[in-house]
Tab-separated table of C-alpha atoms in Angstrom:
chain	number	residue	atom	x	y	z
L	1	UNK	CA	-73.095	102.980	38.621
L	2	UNK	CA	-75.280	99.912	38.244
L	3	UNK	CA	-73.995	97.301	35.795
L	4	UNK	CA	-75.546	94.106	34.476
L	5	UNK	CA	-73.217	91.112	34.317
L	6	UNK	CA	-73.804	87.924	32.333
L	7	UNK	CA	-71.734	84.884	33.256
L	8	UNK	CA	-70.795	82.260	30.670
L	9	UNK	CA	-69.323	78.779	30.709
L	10	UNK	CA	-67.818	77.434	33.900
L	11	UNK	CA	-68.062	80.851	35.582
L	12	UNK	CA	-71.850	80.567	35.674
L	13	UNK	CA	-71.520	77.109	37.195
L	14	UNK	CA	-68.889	78.184	39.722
L	15	UNK	CA	-70.873	81.122	41.065
L	16	UNK	CA	-74.307	79.564	40.572
L	17	UNK	CA	-75.972	82.212	38.404
L	18	UNK	CA	-76.181	83.327	34.804
L	19	UNK	CA	-76.516	87.037	35.473
L	20	UNK	CA	-76.771	89.689	38.151
L	21	UNK	CA	-76.711	93.427	38.712
L	22	UNK	CA	-73.910	95.027	40.647
L	23	UNK	CA	-73.140	98.549	41.877
L	24	UNK	CA	-69.599	99.703	41.075
L	25	UNK	CA	-67.933	103.150	41.291
L	26	UNK	CA	-68.028	105.415	38.229
L	27	UNK	CA	-64.998	105.121	35.937
L	28	UNK	CA	-64.113	101.678	37.228
L	29	UNK	CA	-61.654	99.964	34.887
L	30	UNK	CA	-61.918	96.332	33.829
L	31	UNK	CA	-58.928	95.525	36.038
L	32	UNK	CA	-60.657	97.094	39.081
L	33	UNK	CA	-63.935	95.404	38.196
L	34	UNK	CA	-62.211	92.006	38.095
L	35	UNK	CA	-60.680	92.678	41.513
L	36	UNK	CA	-64.179	93.395	42.856
L	37	UNK	CA	-65.494	90.224	41.256
L	38	UNK	CA	-62.662	88.020	42.542
L	39	UNK	CA	-63.193	89.386	46.032
L	40	UNK	CA	-66.919	88.698	45.817
L	41	UNK	CA	-66.479	85.186	44.377
L	42	UNK	CA	-63.478	83.322	45.734
L	43	UNK	CA	-63.930	80.606	43.101
L	44	UNK	CA	-62.909	83.177	40.491
L	45	UNK	CA	-59.811	84.196	42.437
L	46	UNK	CA	-57.306	82.313	40.263
L	47	UNK	CA	-59.258	82.336	37.029
L	48	UNK	CA	-58.287	84.112	33.826
L	49	UNK	CA	-61.400	86.107	32.986
L	50	UNK	CA	-62.285	87.539	29.599
L	51	UNK	CA	-64.627	90.535	29.502
L	52	UNK	CA	-66.809	92.150	26.887
L	53	UNK	CA	-68.447	95.526	27.442
L	54	UNK	CA	-71.523	96.360	25.425
L	55	UNK	CA	-70.689	93.433	23.151
L	56	UNK	CA	-67.117	94.599	22.508
L	57	UNK	CA	-63.947	92.799	23.597
L	58	UNK	CA	-62.453	94.678	26.542
L	59	UNK	CA	-58.934	95.025	27.886
L	60	UNK	CA	-57.907	95.593	31.496
L	61	UNK	CA	-57.396	99.331	31.082
L	62	UNK	CA	-60.823	99.911	29.498
L	63	UNK	CA	-63.569	101.662	31.490
L	64	UNK	CA	-66.453	99.459	32.527
L	65	UNK	CA	-69.877	99.919	30.925
L	66	UNK	CA	-73.363	98.913	31.978
L	67	UNK	CA	-73.635	95.635	29.979
L	68	UNK	CA	-70.867	93.192	30.824
L	69	UNK	CA	-70.296	89.594	29.760
L	70	UNK	CA	-67.591	87.510	31.326
L	71	UNK	CA	-66.338	84.171	30.056
L	72	UNK	CA	-63.304	81.906	30.376
L	73	UNK	CA	-60.740	81.398	27.620
L	74	UNK	CA	-61.217	77.839	26.381
L	75	UNK	CA	-59.145	75.428	24.306
L	76	UNK	CA	-60.850	72.009	24.199
L	77	UNK	CA	-62.038	70.199	21.132
J	1	UNK	CA	-77.621	58.834	-9.883
J	2	UNK	CA	-74.366	59.722	-11.608
J	3	UNK	CA	-74.504	61.645	-14.869
J	4	UNK	CA	-71.660	60.914	-17.242
J	5	UNK	CA	-71.123	63.141	-20.249
J	6	UNK	CA	-68.695	62.210	-23.010
J	7	UNK	CA	-66.679	64.980	-24.663
J	8	UNK	CA	-64.747	63.529	-27.617
J	9	UNK	CA	-61.962	61.484	-26.012
J	10	UNK	CA	-62.589	62.514	-22.429
J	11	UNK	CA	-65.087	61.281	-19.875
J	12	UNK	CA	-66.244	63.704	-17.215
J	13	UNK	CA	-68.044	62.452	-14.159
J	14	UNK	CA	-70.586	65.095	-13.250
J	15	UNK	CA	-71.661	65.911	-9.730
J	16	UNK	CA	-74.324	63.600	-8.362
J	17	UNK	CA	-77.444	65.688	-8.891
J	18	UNK	CA	-79.700	63.615	-6.668
J	19	UNK	CA	-77.437	63.699	-3.624
J	20	UNK	CA	-77.397	67.483	-3.587
J	21	UNK	CA	-80.960	68.118	-4.736
J	22	UNK	CA	-82.020	69.621	-1.392
J	23	UNK	CA	-79.189	72.162	-1.302
J	24	UNK	CA	-79.010	73.118	-4.969
J	25	UNK	CA	-80.707	76.471	-4.371
J	26	UNK	CA	-78.501	77.247	-1.390
J	27	UNK	CA	-74.993	76.726	-2.695
J	28	UNK	CA	-73.041	76.339	-5.905
J	29	UNK	CA	-72.214	72.654	-5.927
J	30	UNK	CA	-69.489	73.301	-8.477
J	31	UNK	CA	-67.780	75.709	-6.098
J	32	UNK	CA	-67.920	73.190	-3.255
J	33	UNK	CA	-66.778	70.428	-5.582
J	34	UNK	CA	-63.805	72.473	-6.747
J	35	UNK	CA	-62.795	73.398	-3.194
J	36	UNK	CA	-60.241	71.833	-0.899
J	37	UNK	CA	-60.465	72.122	2.878
J	38	UNK	CA	-57.871	71.289	5.507
J	39	UNK	CA	-59.201	70.003	8.836
J	40	UNK	CA	-56.502	70.080	11.484
J	41	UNK	CA	-57.351	67.560	14.170
J	42	UNK	CA	-60.070	64.952	13.759
J	43	UNK	CA	-61.143	64.672	17.367
J	44	UNK	CA	-64.402	66.170	18.648
J	45	UNK	CA	-64.695	69.337	16.562
J	46	UNK	CA	-62.818	67.917	13.580
J	47	UNK	CA	-64.967	64.776	13.354
J	48	UNK	CA	-68.191	66.763	13.173
J	49	UNK	CA	-66.760	69.351	10.763
J	50	UNK	CA	-65.446	66.559	8.544
J	51	UNK	CA	-68.870	64.904	8.432
J	52	UNK	CA	-70.703	68.157	7.658
J	53	UNK	CA	-68.261	69.158	4.914
J	54	UNK	CA	-68.162	65.645	3.437
J	55	UNK	CA	-71.940	65.538	3.273
J	56	UNK	CA	-72.028	69.018	1.731
J	57	UNK	CA	-69.817	67.764	-1.106
J	58	UNK	CA	-66.482	69.519	-0.666
J	59	UNK	CA	-64.247	68.248	-3.480
J	60	UNK	CA	-61.144	67.483	-1.433
J	61	UNK	CA	-60.713	67.242	2.323
J	62	UNK	CA	-57.268	66.960	3.880
J	63	UNK	CA	-57.238	65.518	7.408
J	64	UNK	CA	-54.271	65.996	9.744
J	65	UNK	CA	-53.930	64.195	13.085
J	66	UNK	CA	-51.207	62.161	14.773
J	67	UNK	CA	-53.319	60.595	17.513
J	68	UNK	CA	-54.927	57.193	17.988
J	69	UNK	CA	-58.510	56.538	19.072
J	70	UNK	CA	-58.920	56.212	22.837
J	71	UNK	CA	-61.934	55.128	24.848
J	72	UNK	CA	-62.329	58.618	26.351
J	73	UNK	CA	-62.834	59.988	22.794
J	74	UNK	CA	-66.024	58.028	22.284
J	75	UNK	CA	-68.336	60.446	24.144
J	76	UNK	CA	-67.984	63.070	21.401
J	77	UNK	CA	-65.724	62.035	18.509
J	78	UNK	CA	-68.524	60.886	16.276
J	79	UNK	CA	-66.414	59.151	13.605
J	80	UNK	CA	-65.038	56.439	15.888
J	81	UNK	CA	-66.271	53.160	17.366
J	82	UNK	CA	-65.023	50.895	20.155
J	83	UNK	CA	-63.384	48.613	17.589
J	84	UNK	CA	-61.205	51.559	16.448
J	85	UNK	CA	-59.412	51.971	19.762
J	86	UNK	CA	-55.652	52.075	19.301
J	87	UNK	CA	-55.894	52.831	15.587
J	88	UNK	CA	-54.773	56.074	13.930
J	89	UNK	CA	-57.637	58.544	13.750
J	90	UNK	CA	-56.899	59.992	10.318
J	91	UNK	CA	-57.179	56.654	8.526
J	92	UNK	CA	-60.364	55.609	10.322
J	93	UNK	CA	-61.829	59.074	9.725
J	94	UNK	CA	-61.022	58.979	6.002
J	95	UNK	CA	-62.578	55.506	5.686
J	96	UNK	CA	-65.812	56.501	7.451
J	97	UNK	CA	-66.099	59.763	5.528
J	98	UNK	CA	-65.641	57.944	2.223
J	99	UNK	CA	-68.561	55.704	3.211
J	100	UNK	CA	-70.670	58.811	3.868
J	101	UNK	CA	-69.841	60.421	0.515
J	102	UNK	CA	-67.721	58.451	-1.975
J	103	UNK	CA	-67.484	61.502	-4.261
J	104	UNK	CA	-65.247	63.397	-1.856
J	105	UNK	CA	-61.488	62.973	-2.183
J	106	UNK	CA	-60.042	62.382	1.270
J	107	UNK	CA	-56.369	62.815	2.056
J	108	UNK	CA	-55.392	61.528	5.522
J	109	UNK	CA	-52.042	62.827	6.812
J	110	UNK	CA	-50.635	61.169	9.908
J	111	UNK	CA	-48.665	63.811	11.781
J	112	UNK	CA	-48.736	67.254	13.347
J	113	UNK	CA	-49.486	70.563	11.701
J	114	UNK	CA	-46.154	72.228	11.013
J	115	UNK	CA	-44.450	68.861	10.576
J	116	UNK	CA	-46.325	67.204	7.708
J	117	UNK	CA	-46.359	68.479	4.152
J	118	UNK	CA	-49.779	69.877	3.318
J	119	UNK	CA	-51.042	70.243	-0.248
J	120	UNK	CA	-52.681	73.403	-1.544
J	121	UNK	CA	-56.001	74.085	0.187
J	122	UNK	CA	-58.549	76.904	0.158
J	123	UNK	CA	-59.378	77.190	3.856
J	124	UNK	CA	-58.394	75.676	7.217
J	125	UNK	CA	-60.788	74.363	9.867
J	126	UNK	CA	-59.782	74.100	13.507
J	127	UNK	CA	-60.455	70.642	14.936
J	128	UNK	CA	-57.829	70.928	17.641
J	129	UNK	CA	-57.802	70.498	21.397
J	130	UNK	CA	-54.931	72.704	22.518
J	131	UNK	CA	-53.754	76.292	22.122
J	132	UNK	CA	-50.229	75.654	20.909
J	133	UNK	CA	-51.421	73.720	17.859
J	134	UNK	CA	-54.037	76.414	17.217
J	135	UNK	CA	-51.412	79.145	17.076
J	136	UNK	CA	-49.335	76.952	14.737
J	137	UNK	CA	-52.388	76.351	12.549
J	138	UNK	CA	-53.300	80.020	12.404
J	139	UNK	CA	-49.731	80.836	11.448
J	140	UNK	CA	-49.810	78.159	8.727
J	141	UNK	CA	-53.030	79.557	7.260
J	142	UNK	CA	-51.914	83.174	7.331
J	143	UNK	CA	-48.605	82.312	5.686
J	144	UNK	CA	-50.517	80.570	2.894
J	145	UNK	CA	-52.881	83.564	2.619
J	146	UNK	CA	-55.972	81.465	3.357
J	147	UNK	CA	-58.589	81.796	6.133
J	148	UNK	CA	-58.654	79.827	9.373
J	149	UNK	CA	-61.954	79.038	11.110
J	150	UNK	CA	-61.224	78.906	14.834
J	151	UNK	CA	-63.390	76.860	17.169
J	152	UNK	CA	-62.981	75.696	20.767
J	153	UNK	CA	-65.143	74.057	23.405
J	154	UNK	CA	-65.201	73.407	27.103
J	155	UNK	CA	-68.030	72.000	29.148
J	156	UNK	CA	-71.319	73.525	28.044
J	157	UNK	CA	-69.586	76.374	26.228
J	158	UNK	CA	-68.020	76.887	22.834
J	159	UNK	CA	-66.664	79.706	20.720
J	160	UNK	CA	-66.001	80.307	17.057
J	161	UNK	CA	-64.620	83.034	14.795
J	162	UNK	CA	-63.325	83.496	11.238
J	163	UNK	CA	-59.719	84.659	10.946
J	164	UNK	CA	-57.902	85.927	7.886
J	165	UNK	CA	-55.132	88.409	7.149
J	166	UNK	CA	-57.455	91.397	7.740
J	167	UNK	CA	-59.090	90.293	10.998
J	168	UNK	CA	-57.975	90.159	14.605
J	169	UNK	CA	-55.811	87.153	15.351
J	170	UNK	CA	-55.882	84.560	18.140
J	171	UNK	CA	-53.364	86.496	20.222
J	172	UNK	CA	-55.774	89.449	20.254
J	173	UNK	CA	-58.473	87.600	22.184
J	174	UNK	CA	-57.135	84.270	23.411
J	175	UNK	CA	-54.738	84.217	26.367
J	176	UNK	CA	-52.188	81.413	26.229
J	177	UNK	CA	-53.666	79.687	29.236
J	178	UNK	CA	-54.615	76.072	28.966
J	179	UNK	CA	-56.901	73.929	31.108
J	180	UNK	CA	-55.666	70.339	31.102
J	181	UNK	CA	-58.213	67.771	29.894
J	182	UNK	CA	-61.331	69.941	30.097
J	183	UNK	CA	-64.753	68.354	30.292
J	184	UNK	CA	-66.406	68.368	26.870
J	185	UNK	CA	-70.013	67.700	25.895
J	186	UNK	CA	-70.916	66.243	22.509
J	187	UNK	CA	-73.792	68.682	21.931
J	188	UNK	CA	-71.536	71.694	22.355
J	189	UNK	CA	-68.902	70.186	20.078
J	190	UNK	CA	-71.491	69.475	17.384
J	191	UNK	CA	-72.914	72.993	17.631
J	192	UNK	CA	-69.552	74.728	17.268
J	193	UNK	CA	-68.447	72.442	14.427
J	194	UNK	CA	-71.755	73.106	12.664
J	195	UNK	CA	-71.076	76.838	12.796
J	196	UNK	CA	-67.485	76.353	11.623
J	197	UNK	CA	-68.684	74.245	8.675
J	198	UNK	CA	-71.330	76.801	7.769
J	199	UNK	CA	-68.626	79.479	7.702
J	200	UNK	CA	-66.575	77.329	5.320
J	201	UNK	CA	-69.539	76.728	3.018
J	202	UNK	CA	-70.437	80.437	3.047
J	203	UNK	CA	-66.849	81.450	2.345
J	204	UNK	CA	-66.495	79.036	-0.563
J	205	UNK	CA	-69.728	80.374	-2.049
J	206	UNK	CA	-68.988	84.045	-1.266
J	207	UNK	CA	-72.293	84.146	0.583
J	208	UNK	CA	-73.527	85.863	3.709
J	209	UNK	CA	-71.797	87.634	6.549
J	210	UNK	CA	-68.772	85.771	7.877
J	211	UNK	CA	-67.744	85.775	11.535
J	212	UNK	CA	-64.895	88.208	10.884
J	213	UNK	CA	-63.832	90.150	13.971
J	214	UNK	CA	-66.815	88.584	15.729
J	215	UNK	CA	-66.275	85.965	18.406
J	216	UNK	CA	-69.483	83.972	18.742
J	217	UNK	CA	-69.877	82.306	22.119
J	218	UNK	CA	-72.460	79.581	22.698
J	219	UNK	CA	-73.522	78.644	26.212
J	220	UNK	CA	-75.683	75.544	26.171
J	221	UNK	CA	-76.398	75.709	29.879
J	222	UNK	CA	-78.218	79.046	29.673
J	223	UNK	CA	-79.120	78.434	26.008
J	224	UNK	CA	-77.581	81.722	24.972
J	225	UNK	CA	-75.371	83.063	22.249
J	226	UNK	CA	-73.288	86.172	22.785
J	227	UNK	CA	-71.332	87.945	20.092
J	228	UNK	CA	-68.166	89.762	21.082
J	229	UNK	CA	-66.834	92.320	18.625
J	230	UNK	CA	-63.074	91.885	18.468
């Protein structure tokens, strides 16, 4: 399936783009999707990545959807 | 202009009508004037929130911070000047805020959340820069049965949500992973604090749709907001 990914915060800077489309297998879980992403972008290899699917907070066991946003957890102030 | 009305033996100082003329149709000034807000941390986020809420005319603002002003604060912590370096933030903050709006009662508390005694307040605003203190602050607010307006920033990005006893909590969406001394941009800090302050004002006036179970993420670099349903 084709998914659209939006990158936020330092992830967009690290990989050099705000969004892209990516082909992933049907029924891919968030955990599997993150493995694909970390393989594609080595700069994300050691990052903790938060994911929302269709605007909803997603956990690792959730199935991926076609509108994905990824962002880092942040704690500055 | 200050209106003073005499009732028999008492003197009541009324709210300064002129100061709030341009927001009188937006909020109940009495509700803001009767409210007390706790701002935990008066660094980047806390400085801006404190200014916004002081200008809006919150009756009492309690400030908690144990830190002193450092040179590296001056790129974003809008309440401080070079001459303040080495001085305790809470006292400088209270002094500057009093200059901005003398009608607001300011209570500076030098110490850490969880360690200093905090008077009764209506709502808690996150002005912190680390996760541990945020979890302590959330716990404090929930134990008191009052809301906690979470905010955090890093680089060009910030996030904000409204937490109370019925909403998702920090542990539901915020992994306990900390980046040491992240880069922080003043514009992002100001934006997130502005949203936090607006949530406080809305809550105190029972107005609008609060950011409950909604994590709002702002990315200044792409000029985008994204809302994540929690």
